[in-house]
Structure formats: structure tokens, C-alpha cells
Short mmCIF file of C-alpha atoms in Angstrom, two decimals:
data_model
loop_
_atom_site.label_atom_id
_atom_site.label_comp_id
_atom_site.label_asym_id
_atom_site.label_seq_id
_atom_site.Cartn_x
_atom_site.Cartn_y
_atom_site.Cartn_z
CA UNK J 1 0.00 0.00 0.00
CA UNK J 2 2.79 2.40 0.84
CA UNK J 3 4.41 1.68 -2.56
CA UNK J 4 1.14 2.53 -4.29
CA UNK J 5 0.77 5.75 -2.32
CA UNK J 6 4.34 6.72 -3.18
CA UNK J 7 3.73 6.07 -6.86
CA UNK J 8 0.51 8.08 -6.72
CA UNK J 9 2.33 10.97 -5.06
CA UNK J 10 5.01 10.98 -7.71
CA UNK J 11 2.39 10.87 -10.44
CA UNK J 12 0.50 13.83 -8.95
CA UNK J 13 3.79 15.72 -8.57
CA UNK J 14 4.68 15.26 -12.22
CA UNK J 15 1.22 16.23 -13.43
CA UNK J 16 1.41 19.37 -11.30
CA UNK J 17 4.84 20.13 -12.73
CA UNK J 18 3.50 19.87 -16.27
CA UNK J 19 0.81 22.36 -15.40
CA UNK J 20 -2.82 22.52 -16.47
CA UNK J 21 -2.13 25.08 -19.20
CA UNK J 22 0.61 23.04 -20.86
CA UNK J 23 -0.50 20.82 -23.71
CA UNK J 24 1.90 17.91 -23.69
CA UNK J 25 1.32 17.26 -27.39
CA UNK J 26 2.45 20.80 -28.15
CA UNK J 27 5.52 20.08 -26.03
CA UNK J 28 6.11 16.99 -28.18
CA UNK J 29 6.02 19.11 -31.35
CA UNK J 30 8.62 21.49 -29.92
CA UNK J 31 10.87 18.64 -28.80
CA UNK J 32 10.60 16.82 -32.12
CA UNK J 33 11.42 19.99 -34.05
CA UNK J 34 14.59 20.26 -31.96
CA UNK J 35 15.47 16.65 -32.69
CA UNK J 36 14.79 17.10 -36.41
CA UNK J 37 17.41 19.84 -36.66
CA UNK J 38 20.03 17.77 -34.84
CA UNK J 39 19.29 14.68 -36.96
CA UNK J 40 19.45 16.72 -40.16
CA UNK J 41 22.81 18.16 -39.20
CA UNK J 42 24.30 14.70 -38.71
CA UNK J 43 23.92 13.85 -42.43
CA UNK J 44 23.25 17.06 -44.35
CA UNK J 45 26.93 17.99 -44.77
CA UNK J 46 28.07 14.84 -46.56
CA UNK J 47 26.70 15.85 -49.97
CA UNK J 48 28.27 19.30 -49.51
CA UNK J 49 31.81 17.99 -48.87
CA UNK J 50 32.88 18.26 -52.54
CA UNK J 51 31.87 21.93 -52.57
CA UNK J 52 33.61 22.50 -49.23
CA UNK J 53 36.76 20.89 -50.63
CA UNK J 54 36.69 23.10 -53.71
CA UNK J 55 36.16 26.29 -51.70
CA UNK J 56 38.29 25.82 -48.55
CA UNK J 57 40.97 23.47 -49.95
CA UNK J 58 41.32 21.37 -46.78
CA UNK J 59 43.96 18.69 -46.41
CA UNK J 60 42.82 15.06 -46.34
CA UNK J 61 43.08 15.07 -42.52
CA UNK J 62 41.15 18.35 -42.24
CA UNK J 63 38.44 17.03 -44.55
CA UNK J 64 38.12 13.95 -42.37
CA UNK J 65 37.70 16.09 -39.25
CA UNK J 66 35.14 18.33 -40.95
CA UNK J 67 32.97 15.25 -41.29
CA UNK J 68 33.84 13.58 -37.98
CA UNK J 69 34.08 16.47 -35.50
CA UNK J 70 30.32 16.66 -35.03
CA UNK J 71 29.54 12.96 -34.31
CA UNK J 72 32.69 12.44 -32.22
CA UNK J 73 32.07 15.40 -29.91
CA UNK J 74 28.33 14.74 -29.71
CA UNK J 75 28.74 11.06 -28.81
CA UNK J 76 31.38 11.73 -26.16
CA UNK J 77 29.32 14.37 -24.30
CA UNK J 78 25.89 12.72 -24.26
CA UNK J 79 26.32 11.16 -20.81
CA UNK J 80 27.80 14.36 -19.39
CA UNK J 81 24.92 16.59 -20.44
CA UNK J 82 22.23 13.93 -19.97
CA UNK J 83 23.11 13.46 -16.30
CA UNK J 84 23.72 17.19 -15.78
CA UNK J 85 20.21 17.89 -17.04
CA UNK J 86 18.82 15.53 -14.40
CA UNK J 87 20.47 17.70 -11.74
CA UNK J 88 20.18 21.31 -12.93
CA UNK J 89 17.10 21.06 -15.15
CA UNK J 90 16.59 19.45 -18.53
CA UNK J 91 14.92 22.47 -20.10
CA UNK J 92 17.81 24.66 -19.00
CA UNK J 93 20.28 22.37 -20.77
CA UNK J 94 17.99 22.28 -23.81
CA UNK J 95 17.89 26.09 -24.03
CA UNK J 96 21.67 26.30 -23.74
CA UNK J 97 21.91 23.70 -26.50
CA UNK J 98 19.66 25.79 -28.75
CA UNK J 99 21.76 28.90 -28.22
CA UNK J 100 25.05 27.09 -28.85
CA UNK J 101 23.68 25.27 -31.89
CA UNK J 102 22.55 28.53 -33.46
CA UNK J 103 25.84 30.31 -32.70
CA UNK J 104 27.89 27.41 -34.06
CA UNK J 105 25.77 27.38 -37.23
CA UNK J 106 26.49 31.06 -37.75
CA UNK J 107 30.21 30.39 -37.31
CA UNK J 108 30.03 27.58 -39.88
CA UNK J 109 28.28 29.84 -42.39
CA UNK J 110 31.07 32.45 -42.28
CA UNK J 111 33.94 29.93 -42.11
CA UNK J 112 36.73 30.90 -44.48
CA UNK J 113 39.22 28.19 -43.47
CA UNK J 114 38.96 24.50 -42.78
CA UNK J 115 40.11 25.02 -39.17
CA UNK J 116 37.23 27.41 -38.44
CA UNK J 117 34.73 25.00 -39.97
CA UNK J 118 36.11 22.14 -37.85
CA UNK J 119 35.72 24.29 -34.72
CA UNK J 120 32.16 25.14 -35.73
CA UNK J 121 31.34 21.47 -36.27
CA UNK J 122 32.75 20.63 -32.83
CA UNK J 123 30.56 23.33 -31.24
CA UNK J 124 27.58 21.92 -33.12
CA UNK J 125 28.42 18.57 -31.55
CA UNK J 126 28.35 20.12 -28.07
CA UNK J 127 24.98 21.70 -28.81
CA UNK J 128 23.65 18.41 -30.19
CA UNK J 129 24.81 16.56 -27.06
CA UNK J 130 22.79 19.03 -24.98
CA UNK J 131 19.67 18.76 -27.12
CA UNK J 132 19.34 15.03 -27.85
CA UNK J 133 19.11 13.50 -24.34
CA UNK J 134 17.17 16.51 -23.06
CA UNK J 135 14.37 16.00 -25.61
CA UNK J 136 13.96 12.31 -24.72
CA UNK J 137 14.18 12.80 -20.94
CA UNK J 138 11.66 15.69 -20.98
CA UNK J 139 9.38 13.48 -23.06
CA UNK J 140 9.68 10.78 -20.38
CA UNK J 141 8.62 13.30 -17.73
CA UNK J 142 5.83 15.03 -19.68
CA UNK J 143 4.19 11.70 -20.57
CA UNK J 144 4.03 9.73 -17.29
CA UNK J 145 1.43 7.33 -18.71
CA UNK J 146 3.06 4.56 -20.73
CA UNK J 147 0.37 4.40 -23.42
CA UNK J 148 0.68 8.09 -24.27
CA UNK J 149 4.45 7.92 -23.88
CA UNK J 150 4.58 5.09 -26.42
CA UNK J 151 2.76 7.29 -28.94
CA UNK J 152 5.16 10.15 -28.20
CA UNK J 153 8.26 7.93 -28.53
CA UNK J 154 6.89 6.62 -31.83
CA UNK J 155 6.69 10.17 -33.15
CA UNK J 156 10.14 10.96 -31.68
CA UNK J 157 11.86 7.99 -33.33
CA UNK J 158 10.09 8.66 -36.64
CA UNK J 159 11.29 12.28 -36.62
CA UNK J 160 14.86 11.12 -35.92
CA UNK J 161 14.71 8.75 -38.90
CA UNK J 162 13.18 11.39 -41.14
CA UNK J 163 15.84 13.92 -40.20
CA UNK J 164 18.74 11.57 -40.86
CA UNK J 165 17.28 10.33 -44.15
CA UNK J 166 16.19 13.76 -45.38
CA UNK J 167 19.57 15.35 -44.68
CA UNK J 168 21.20 14.25 -47.96
CA UNK J 169 18.12 15.25 -49.99
CA UNK J 170 17.90 18.71 -48.44
CA UNK J 171 21.68 19.12 -48.56
CA UNK J 172 21.78 18.16 -52.23
CA UNK J 173 19.02 20.66 -53.05
CA UNK J 174 20.68 23.50 -51.15
CA UNK J 175 24.13 22.88 -52.62
CA UNK J 176 22.77 22.67 -56.16
CA UNK J 177 20.81 25.94 -55.84
CA UNK J 178 22.89 28.00 -53.38
CA UNK J 179 26.29 27.31 -51.75
CA UNK J 180 27.60 24.90 -49.15
CA UNK J 181 27.11 27.36 -46.26
CA UNK J 182 23.34 27.23 -46.80
CA UNK J 183 23.23 23.78 -45.13
CA UNK J 184 24.12 25.58 -41.87
CA UNK J 185 22.25 28.82 -42.55
CA UNK J 186 18.84 27.17 -42.24
CA UNK J 187 19.56 26.37 -38.56
CA UNK J 188 19.82 30.01 -37.47
CA UNK J 189 16.23 31.27 -37.96
CA UNK J 190 14.82 27.96 -36.71
CA UNK J 191 16.83 28.13 -33.49
CA UNK J 192 15.85 31.77 -33.06
CA UNK J 193 12.21 30.63 -33.07
CA UNK J 194 12.79 27.53 -30.94
CA UNK J 195 14.42 29.36 -28.03
CA UNK J 196 11.37 31.46 -26.98
CA UNK J 197 8.93 28.67 -27.84
CA UNK J 198 10.77 26.21 -25.64
CA UNK J 199 11.01 28.70 -22.79
CA UNK J 200 7.26 29.35 -22.88
CA UNK J 201 5.82 25.95 -23.77
CA UNK J 202 8.19 23.32 -22.36
CA UNK J 203 8.01 22.78 -18.58
CA UNK J 204 11.17 22.43 -16.53
CA UNK J 205 11.84 18.97 -15.23
CA UNK J 206 14.55 17.55 -13.00
CA UNK J 207 15.60 14.15 -11.76
CA UNK J 208 17.06 13.22 -8.42
CA UNK J 209 19.30 15.87 -6.89
CA UNK J 210 20.62 13.88 -3.94
CA UNK J 211 24.33 14.39 -3.49
CA UNK J 212 26.81 16.33 -5.65
CA UNK J 213 27.09 15.90 -9.39
CA UNK J 214 30.14 13.78 -10.23
CA UNK J 215 32.07 16.09 -12.60
CA UNK J 216 35.15 13.87 -12.65
CA UNK J 217 33.01 10.85 -13.49
CA UNK J 218 31.32 12.79 -16.30
CA UNK J 219 34.71 13.69 -17.75
CA UNK J 220 35.81 10.05 -17.52
CA UNK J 221 32.71 9.02 -19.47
CA UNK J 222 33.36 11.69 -22.10
CA UNK J 223 37.00 10.69 -22.59
CA UNK J 224 36.17 6.98 -22.63
CA UNK J 225 33.41 7.28 -25.23
CA UNK J 226 35.58 9.63 -27.31
CA UNK J 227 38.42 7.09 -27.38
CA UNK J 228 36.15 4.18 -28.26
CA UNK J 229 34.23 6.03 -30.99
CA UNK J 230 37.41 7.53 -32.47
CA UNK J 231 39.11 4.14 -32.53
CA UNK J 232 36.10 2.54 -34.21
CA UNK J 233 35.98 5.27 -36.85
CA UNK J 234 39.68 4.86 -37.54
CA UNK J 235 39.20 1.11 -37.95
CA UNK J 236 36.47 1.86 -40.47
CA UNK J 237 38.86 4.06 -42.46
CA UNK J 238 42.02 1.95 -42.26
CA UNK J 239 40.30 -1.44 -42.66
CA UNK J 240 43.23 -2.84 -40.63
CA UNK J 241 42.28 -4.42 -37.32
CA UNK J 242 45.89 -4.10 -36.07
CA UNK J 243 46.41 -0.44 -36.99
CA UNK J 244 47.93 1.28 -33.92
CA UNK J 245 46.23 4.60 -34.67
CA UNK J 246 42.88 2.91 -34.22
CA UNK J 247 43.59 0.15 -31.69
CA UNK J 248 45.34 2.34 -29.10
CA UNK J 249 42.56 4.97 -28.79
CA UNK J 250 39.99 2.18 -28.70
CA UNK J 251 41.75 0.29 -25.90
CA UNK J 252 42.44 3.51 -23.99
CA UNK J 253 38.75 4.40 -24.25
CA UNK J 254 37.73 0.99 -22.94
CA UNK J 255 40.13 1.35 -20.01
CA UNK J 256 38.74 4.78 -19.10
CA UNK J 257 35.15 3.50 -19.37
CA UNK J 258 36.08 0.63 -17.04
CA UNK J 259 37.32 3.18 -14.50
CA UNK J 260 34.09 5.12 -14.94
CA UNK J 261 31.95 2.05 -14.24
CA UNK J 262 33.97 1.10 -11.16
CA UNK J 263 33.73 4.67 -9.86
CA UNK J 264 29.95 4.73 -10.34
CA UNK J 265 29.52 1.45 -8.48
CA UNK J 266 31.45 2.78 -5.47
CA UNK J 267 29.74 6.16 -5.22
CA UNK J 268 26.77 6.72 -2.95
CA UNK J 269 25.27 9.14 -5.51
CA UNK J 270 26.41 7.94 -8.95
CA UNK J 271 25.83 9.70 -12.25
CA UNK J 272 24.29 6.52 -13.64
CA UNK J 273 22.95 3.74 -11.49
CA UNK J 274 24.77 0.73 -12.89
CA UNK J 275 22.13 -1.53 -11.40
CA UNK J 276 20.01 -0.56 -14.39
CA UNK J 277 22.06 -2.94 -16.51
CA UNK J 278 21.12 -5.83 -14.24
CA UNK J 279 17.54 -5.40 -15.45
CA UNK J 280 17.06 -7.65 -18.46
CA UNK J 281 14.68 -5.28 -20.24
CA UNK J 282 17.07 -2.31 -19.97
CA UNK J 283 20.29 -4.09 -20.93
CA UNK J 284 18.60 -6.00 -23.75
CA UNK J 285 17.07 -2.81 -25.15
CA UNK J 286 20.46 -1.12 -25.17
CA UNK J 287 21.99 -4.16 -26.87
CA UNK J 288 19.24 -4.18 -29.51
CA UNK J 289 19.92 -0.53 -30.34
CA UNK J 290 23.61 -1.32 -30.82
CA UNK J 291 22.90 -4.36 -33.02
CA UNK J 292 20.37 -2.50 -35.16
CA UNK J 293 22.77 0.36 -35.84
CA UNK J 294 25.69 -2.03 -36.27
CA UNK J 295 23.86 -3.92 -38.99
CA UNK J 296 22.40 -1.01 -40.92
CA UNK J 297 24.42 2.22 -40.76
CA UNK J 298 27.51 0.86 -42.51
CA UNK J 299 25.19 -0.83 -44.99
CA UNK J 300 23.44 2.48 -45.67
CA UNK J 301 26.73 4.17 -46.59
CA UNK J 302 27.57 1.31 -48.95
CA UNK J 303 24.09 1.54 -50.49
CA UNK J 304 24.62 5.25 -51.15
CA UNK J 305 27.87 4.40 -52.97
CA UNK J 306 25.99 1.79 -54.99
CA UNK J 307 23.36 4.29 -56.07
CA UNK J 308 25.87 6.99 -56.97
CA UNK J 309 28.79 4.99 -58.41
CA UNK J 310 27.16 1.87 -59.85
CA UNK J 311 23.81 3.29 -60.94
CA UNK J 312 25.41 6.74 -61.49
CA UNK J 313 22.66 8.77 -59.80
CA UNK J 314 23.27 12.34 -58.63
CA UNK J 315 23.29 13.09 -54.87
CA UNK J 316 19.80 14.57 -55.13
CA UNK J 317 18.51 11.57 -57.10
CA UNK J 318 20.12 9.28 -54.53
CA UNK J 319 18.32 11.03 -51.71
CA UNK J 320 15.02 10.88 -53.58
CA UNK J 321 15.49 7.19 -54.32
CA UNK J 322 15.79 6.54 -50.57
CA UNK J 323 12.61 8.44 -49.70
CA UNK J 324 10.50 5.24 -49.55
CA UNK J 325 12.66 4.19 -46.60
CA UNK J 326 11.91 7.50 -44.90
CA UNK J 327 8.16 7.29 -45.45
CA UNK J 328 8.08 3.68 -44.24
CA UNK J 329 9.95 4.71 -41.09
CA UNK J 330 7.42 7.49 -40.48
CA UNK J 331 4.52 5.04 -40.77
CA UNK J 332 6.24 2.58 -38.44
CA UNK J 333 6.71 5.32 -35.86
CA UNK J 334 3.06 6.37 -36.05
CA UNK J 335 1.87 2.76 -35.73
CA UNK J 336 4.45 1.90 -33.09
CA UNK J 337 2.25 2.43 -30.04
CA UNK J 338 -0.62 0.32 -31.39
CA UNK J 339 1.77 -2.45 -32.43
CA UNK J 340 3.48 -2.40 -29.04
CA UNK J 341 0.15 -2.86 -27.27
CA UNK J 342 -0.84 -5.65 -29.65
CA UNK J 343 2.44 -7.54 -29.82
CA UNK J 344 4.34 -6.58 -26.67
CA UNK J 345 8.01 -5.53 -26.58
CA UNK J 346 9.44 -9.02 -27.14
CA UNK J 347 7.58 -9.88 -30.31
CA UNK J 348 7.65 -6.32 -31.65
CA UNK J 349 11.44 -5.97 -31.52
CA UNK J 350 12.00 -9.56 -32.70
CA UNK J 351 9.58 -9.15 -35.62
CA UNK J 352 11.19 -5.82 -36.48
CA UNK J 353 14.64 -7.42 -36.63
CA UNK J 354 13.35 -10.35 -38.70
CA UNK J 355 11.51 -8.09 -41.17
CA UNK J 356 14.60 -5.93 -41.57
CA UNK J 357 16.77 -9.01 -42.18
CA UNK J 358 14.35 -10.25 -44.86
CA UNK J 359 14.42 -6.81 -46.51
CA UNK J 360 18.22 -6.88 -46.54
CA UNK J 361 18.22 -10.35 -48.16
CA UNK J 362 15.70 -9.12 -50.75
CA UNK J 363 18.17 -6.37 -51.71
CA UNK J 364 20.68 -9.12 -52.62
CA UNK J 365 18.79 -9.29 -55.92
CA UNK J 366 20.26 -5.90 -56.87
CA UNK J 367 22.75 -6.03 -59.73
CA UNK J 368 24.71 -3.67 -61.93
CA UNK J 369 21.54 -2.33 -63.56
CA UNK J 370 18.83 -0.18 -62.03
CA UNK J 371 15.75 -1.95 -60.66
CA UNK J 372 13.60 0.85 -59.18
CA UNK J 373 10.69 -1.36 -58.06
CA UNK J 374 12.98 -3.82 -56.28
CA UNK J 375 14.87 -1.02 -54.55
CA UNK J 376 11.64 0.70 -53.48
CA UNK J 377 10.16 -2.54 -52.09
CA UNK J 378 13.36 -3.35 -50.25
CA UNK J 379 13.69 0.15 -48.80
CA UNK J 380 10.04 0.18 -47.66
CA UNK J 381 10.46 -3.10 -45.77
CA UNK J 382 13.83 -1.96 -44.47
CA UNK J 383 12.51 1.36 -43.15
CA UNK J 384 9.44 -0.18 -41.54
CA UNK J 385 11.33 -3.03 -39.88
CA UNK J 386 14.23 -0.90 -38.70
CA UNK J 387 12.00 1.79 -37.22
CA UNK J 388 9.83 -0.83 -35.52
CA UNK J 389 12.92 -2.30 -33.90
CA UNK J 390 14.27 1.05 -32.70
CA UNK J 391 10.89 2.14 -31.39
CA UNK J 392 10.40 -1.01 -29.32
CA UNK J 393 13.94 -0.88 -27.96
CA UNK J 394 13.86 2.82 -27.04
CA UNK J 395 10.41 2.57 -25.45
CA UNK J 396 11.39 -0.44 -23.33
CA UNK J 397 14.69 1.14 -22.28
CA UNK J 398 13.14 4.45 -21.27
CA UNK J 399 10.22 2.85 -19.45
CA UNK J 400 12.50 0.50 -17.51
CA UNK J 401 14.60 3.41 -16.20
CA UNK J 402 13.23 5.45 -13.27
CA UNK J 403 11.89 8.87 -14.24
CA UNK J 404 14.46 10.54 -11.97
CA UNK J 405 17.25 9.02 -14.11
CA UNK J 406 15.61 9.74 -17.48
CA UNK J 407 18.45 12.00 -18.64
CA UNK J 408 21.11 9.40 -17.94
CA UNK J 409 19.01 6.64 -19.54
CA UNK J 410 18.42 8.77 -22.64
CA UNK J 411 22.14 9.49 -22.85
CA UNK J 412 22.92 5.76 -22.63
CA UNK J 413 20.48 5.07 -25.46
CA UNK J 414 21.92 7.80 -27.68
CA UNK J 415 25.49 6.72 -26.90
CA UNK J 416 24.58 3.14 -27.83
CA UNK J 417 23.15 4.49 -31.08
CA UNK J 418 26.42 6.27 -31.90
CA UNK J 419 28.59 3.30 -30.88
CA UNK J 420 26.54 0.92 -32.99
CA UNK J 421 26.76 3.27 -35.97
CA UNK J 422 30.53 3.55 -35.65
CA UNK J 423 31.02 -0.19 -35.26
CA UNK J 424 28.76 -0.83 -38.25
CA UNK J 425 30.84 1.42 -40.49
CA UNK J 426 34.05 -0.29 -39.34
CA UNK J 427 32.79 -3.89 -39.46
CA UNK J 428 30.71 -3.82 -42.63
CA UNK J 429 33.27 -1.59 -44.33
CA UNK J 430 35.92 -4.22 -43.61
CA UNK J 431 33.65 -6.99 -44.91
CA UNK J 432 32.95 -4.98 -48.05
CA UNK J 433 36.63 -4.32 -48.68
CA UNK J 434 37.58 -7.98 -48.11
CA UNK J 435 34.97 -9.12 -50.64
CA UNK J 436 35.62 -6.33 -53.17
CA UNK J 437 39.41 -6.16 -53.49
CA UNK J 438 40.11 -9.77 -54.66
CA UNK J 439 37.90 -9.23 -57.71
CA UNK J 440 40.43 -6.75 -59.10
CA UNK J 441 43.60 -8.74 -58.54
CA UNK J 442 43.72 -10.29 -62.04
CA UNK J 443 42.22 -7.95 -64.61
CA UNK J 444 43.54 -8.48 -68.12
CA UNK J 445 45.91 -5.72 -69.26
CA UNK J 446 45.93 -3.89 -65.90
CA UNK J 447 49.30 -3.55 -64.07
CA UNK J 448 49.58 -4.89 -60.52
CA UNK J 449 50.00 -1.46 -58.93
CA UNK J 450 46.95 -0.14 -60.73
CA UNK J 451 44.90 -3.12 -59.58
CA UNK J 452 46.07 -2.60 -56.00
CA UNK J 453 45.08 1.08 -56.06
CA UNK J 454 41.70 0.23 -57.62
CA UNK J 455 41.09 -2.28 -54.82
CA UNK J 456 40.86 0.48 -52.21
CA UNK J 457 37.43 1.69 -53.31
CA UNK J 458 35.16 1.89 -56.33
CA UNK J 459 35.78 5.62 -56.63
CA UNK J 460 39.54 5.07 -56.85
CA UNK J 461 38.98 2.27 -59.36
CA UNK J 462 37.13 4.69 -61.63
CA UNK J 463 39.98 7.19 -61.35
CA UNK J 464 42.60 4.55 -62.18
CA UNK J 465 40.47 3.31 -65.10
CA UNK J 466 40.24 6.84 -66.49
CA UNK J 467 44.03 7.22 -66.27
CA UNK J 468 44.64 3.90 -68.03
CA UNK J 469 42.13 4.50 -70.79
CA UNK J 470 41.56 2.17 -73.71
CA UNK J 471 40.60 -1.47 -73.36
CA UNK J 472 42.47 -1.88 -70.05
CA UNK J 473 40.62 1.04 -68.49
CA UNK J 474 37.29 -0.25 -69.74
CA UNK J 475 38.03 -3.74 -68.42
CA UNK J 476 39.05 -2.36 -65.01
CA UNK J 477 35.90 -0.27 -64.76
CA UNK J 478 33.66 -3.24 -65.58
CA UNK J 479 35.56 -5.49 -63.16
CA UNK J 480 35.30 -2.90 -60.40
CA UNK J 481 31.54 -2.57 -60.85
CA UNK J 482 31.10 -6.33 -60.73
CA UNK J 483 33.39 -6.69 -57.70
CA UNK J 484 31.53 -3.92 -55.86
CA UNK J 485 28.16 -5.57 -56.46
CA UNK J 486 29.60 -8.90 -55.24
CA UNK J 487 30.99 -7.18 -52.15
CA UNK J 488 27.60 -5.55 -51.57
CA UNK J 489 25.88 -8.94 -51.67
CA UNK J 490 28.34 -10.42 -49.15
CA UNK J 491 27.87 -7.40 -46.88
CA UNK J 492 24.09 -7.73 -47.12
CA UNK J 493 24.26 -11.37 -46.02
CA UNK J 494 26.50 -10.50 -43.05
CA UNK J 495 24.16 -7.67 -42.09
CA UNK J 496 21.16 -10.03 -42.27
CA UNK J 497 22.98 -12.47 -39.99
CA UNK J 498 23.52 -9.73 -37.41
CA UNK J 499 19.85 -8.77 -37.61
CA UNK J 500 18.71 -12.36 -37.01
CA UNK J 501 21.00 -12.44 -33.96
CA UNK J 502 19.23 -9.27 -32.79
CA UNK J 503 15.89 -11.03 -33.17
CA UNK J 504 17.12 -13.79 -30.87
CA UNK J 505 18.52 -11.29 -28.35
CA UNK J 506 15.15 -9.51 -28.21
CA UNK J 507 13.57 -12.65 -26.74
CA UNK J 508 14.83 -11.46 -23.32
CA UNK J 509 12.45 -8.47 -23.45
CA UNK J 510 9.12 -8.59 -21.55
CA UNK J 511 6.34 -10.47 -23.29
CA UNK J 512 3.69 -7.83 -22.59
CA UNK J 513 3.53 -4.05 -22.38
CA UNK J 514 2.97 -3.80 -18.64
CA UNK J 515 1.19 -0.66 -17.45
CA UNK J 516 0.35 0.08 -13.84
CA UNK J 517 -3.27 0.77 -13.09
CA UNK J 518 -3.88 4.24 -11.64
CA UNK J 519 -4.25 4.51 -7.89
CA UNK J 520 -7.76 4.26 -6.51
CA UNK J 521 -9.58 7.55 -6.87
CA UNK J 522 -7.04 8.95 -9.36
CA UNK J 523 -8.20 9.88 -12.87
CA UNK J 524 -6.77 8.12 -15.90
CA UNK J 525 -4.12 10.28 -17.58
CA UNK J 526 -4.26 8.70 -21.00
CA UNK J 527 -7.99 8.14 -21.23
CA UNK J 528 -9.78 11.41 -21.91
CA UNK J 529 -12.79 9.52 -23.29
CA UNK J 530 -13.09 6.92 -20.56
CA UNK J 531 -15.77 7.38 -17.94
CA UNK J 532 -15.86 3.98 -16.23
CA UNK J 533 -14.39 3.28 -12.84
CA UNK J 534 -10.86 1.98 -12.42
CA UNK J 535 -11.99 -0.71 -10.03
CA UNK J 536 -11.75 -3.47 -12.67
CA UNK J 537 -8.87 -5.89 -12.97
CA UNK J 538 -5.41 -4.82 -14.11
CA UNK J 539 -5.74 -6.48 -17.52
CA UNK J 540 -9.10 -4.85 -18.21
CA UNK J 541 -7.75 -1.47 -17.15
CA UNK J 542 -4.78 -1.82 -19.48
CA UNK J 543 -7.00 -2.82 -22.40
CA UNK J 544 -9.37 0.13 -21.87
CA UNK J 545 -6.48 2.57 -21.57
CA UNK J 546 -4.99 1.14 -24.76
CA UNK J 547 -8.21 1.81 -26.65
CA UNK J 548 -8.46 5.37 -25.38
CA UNK J 549 -4.85 6.10 -26.33
CA UNK J 550 -5.31 5.34 -30.02
CA UNK J 551 -7.00 8.68 -30.70
#
């Protein structure tokens, strides 16, 4: 009885904090708009890199950091700002993130050297690290009822997918019609609008404030994640598992993260309660996020190369060709809450993994010639399955974590997302290279050195073929296209295998979407249309609340 009274008191406290005048669905719109900008910025620059190279003339190392500064800094600081928001206020961190994101965008627009642009991208990463966990943790607090929260998380995950997938399309349009700085310019007016809207419409929320905030622990987490993510990215570039420039940062990052975990276990008031990982639903959800990103992000980059280099589509055409994936992800996000109620977390995430794996195997039918219907069907299944998986994993992870630790839990989820993405690029890139390079080792009329250079990538193969010219150049180009398609097929099969493993891992999730019945005498939060008493059984209460949440 005392546990029920405590839960009821916390529920009343959170409803009072939201305030009667605050429409939580309006809050969701504001939060998702914030997330959309951050997700767009993670991918919008890639199609502008050729224009940046032509204008700023960066070195190869500087060009690499222009692309990597944002994700590296953002991933390393997620835990720091996620846990800080729990202590000082999540909306406060969100507002600071808006301001920094807008200022960094302005700096990027006026960048006249590669060094300035790298600094601007790093500042954008800091702003993104403030915004991303804050949006998810505020969402957890604003929607205390699981049914409504599931709807909100479905919208949140769909917006994240839309932003990441739309980035190349929007970037290609802006670069073709304006200049590369326009990909950053669009952030400034939007952030200028978001700042006052967030201050007026989004309620402040905090987690537990017992004990001091562990600054040293937060710095350990930042350094550890930075080392791991940097090492993984370097492995993806070098394709050499023994390269010291990648292995040493990776091992150093793991060592620092080990120190962080040990420190958190000893502290009376830790940044992150490590006991969360002893809960099967939480740890499995985090693992599913990693596996999903591991299997698909590296594959997505390879697919983009296929569309541009094998099918010879422009960046804008490539983005448009991938729109079916985006629309399917949107639909999956909208239907996520209903599917979660119907299937439960275990079957939803497992089915999502299995559907995605089948879509990946379907794409093995792709060849050297364009097949628009096959690509569209594969991308639709891929987008729906992938988004279903991410939705179920994020919802289970966030629900399993206490509301007071929502910022830390959100940061763990986003960090897992980034780690999985980095590992996917490294692993699947290595698989692709191992399957692609042997196909160019014995091309008639092509010298050994030329074949070796062409084996690095399809783009380099085209350059070498153009330099050779004649029959040898033509033969090398044809061989490279065939080898790339073969490598793509091998990579697709490996990715499908990882996804099927994810489906098996998801079997540790709860079978049903468990929702606590409201305390006696308390009104239903998620049932504006329900008028019956809450004195029925727990299963009947859950079913009725599910029906009322669909609207």
C-alpha cells in the first residue's frame, strides 16, 4: 500500500509540474522539431563535402575532421549533459543547447578556413549533445502514462529517422541551388524561433538531486566514449584491425570506461545507477539498439555508394530514391504504439529485426543495372522493420529506467546508437573491402600497382580506369563494378545475420507491455474519453487505456 501511495504521489507531482495550461502534445512538437534539426545536421553535410573541398581546400586530414568532429564530440558528451540535465534542469540544458547550436551554425556559415569549420562542427556537436538527451528525458517526464508515452516515442523515433534520411536530400538541393554554407544557414532562424517557444511551452523537469554531481566521473565518461568512438571510426577508415592509430585509442577508451563504471559502483550518488544494466529489459534494449545500428548504418553508406557509383545517380537523385525508406519509417513510428500494445516488446522488436533481415536479403537481388521497383520494395520493408525495432527498444529502455534518471538513460540510449553506428561502419566496411578487393587482382591488361590502387574503393577504381584509358581502363571499370556488387551482396548477407541475432537477443524483453493501473480515486491520464471506474482488474484497465490512447 505504501508503494502505491508513493507512486501516486510521484504521479500527482509530475502532473502538477507539467501544469494545467501546458498541452503535452504541443511540447512533443517542440521537442521533435529540436530533434529534427540535430538529426538533419548529422547527415546534411556529406553531400556538400565536394563543394567545401573546392572552396576551402582542406587537407585530407582536415576534410576527415570536418565530417567527424560533429559525431565524435556529440557522442562523447551525451552522458555528461544527460546526467547534468537531471540535476540542474533538462529544459535549462535544452535552451543552452539551442543557443550554442545557433551560434555554431552562424560560425560555420562564415567559415573561411577548414580550421574554423572544424571548430564550428565541434561546437555543433556540443549543442547536439545538450539537445538530444534533453528531448527524450523531458518526453519521459511530460508523458508519465506509458500508453501516451509510447505514442510520443513513436513520433520521436520517426522524426529522428526522417531527419537523418532527409539530410542528404535537403543538402543536395541547397548545394545545387545555393552554396555549401546554406546547409548551416537554415539552422539560425529555426533556433531563433525555438528558443522562446521552448522557454514558454516546455516545462522544466529535473531528476534526483541527492548528493553532488560527479564532474570527474562525467569527464571520464566523455574521454572513454571519445576514445572508443574515435578508434572505431579509424578502424572503419584503415580497414586494418591491427592499426595502432585505431587500436590504441579504442583500448584507452575501454580502459577509461572501465574506471568510470567502477567509480559509479562505489559512489553513494552515482551519475548513472549501474544496477540498471542488471535489469534484463534495460540491458537487452540497449543491446538491440547497438545491433540494429551495427547492422544497418555501414550498410546504408555502402548503399549510397551503390546508387551513386554503380547506378550513377546524382546526390539529389540518390536522396530521392531513398525516400521510400523515410516514409516507411514514419509510418512505423506512427503505428508503433498500437503495435506495441498488440504484440508486446518481445515480439515487436523480434519481428522488427526479422523483417529488416528479410528486406536486406531481398536487396541481394540488386545487380549492376537499375531496378527501381525492387529497390523501393526493399527500402520500404527496411525502413518499416528498422523503425519498428528502434521504437520497441527505445520505449522499453526508457520505461524500464526510473523517471528521476531519465536523462542518464536517454544518454545511454543515444550513446549506444552512436557506438553501434561507428562499429557498423568499421565492421561492414571491412567486410565490403575484403569481398571487393580480390575481384580486381587479375584484370587483363591492368598492371599490378593499378589493380592494387583500384582495390581500395570503387571511386579510386574509376579514377585509375580513367588514367589507363583504352581497353584496359574499360576492363578495369567493368571489373570494379562487378566486384563492388559482389561485395555488396556479401555485406548484405553479413548484415542479415547480425539482424537475425538481434531477433534472438530480443527474446529477453518482456512479453507484454505492462502498465500500472492508476491509484484508486485517481483519474486516468491517457484516457480522456473513458468514464468507467478503475476498479476493474489490471488487464481490463490496461485494455481500456490502450483503446483510449489510439486517438
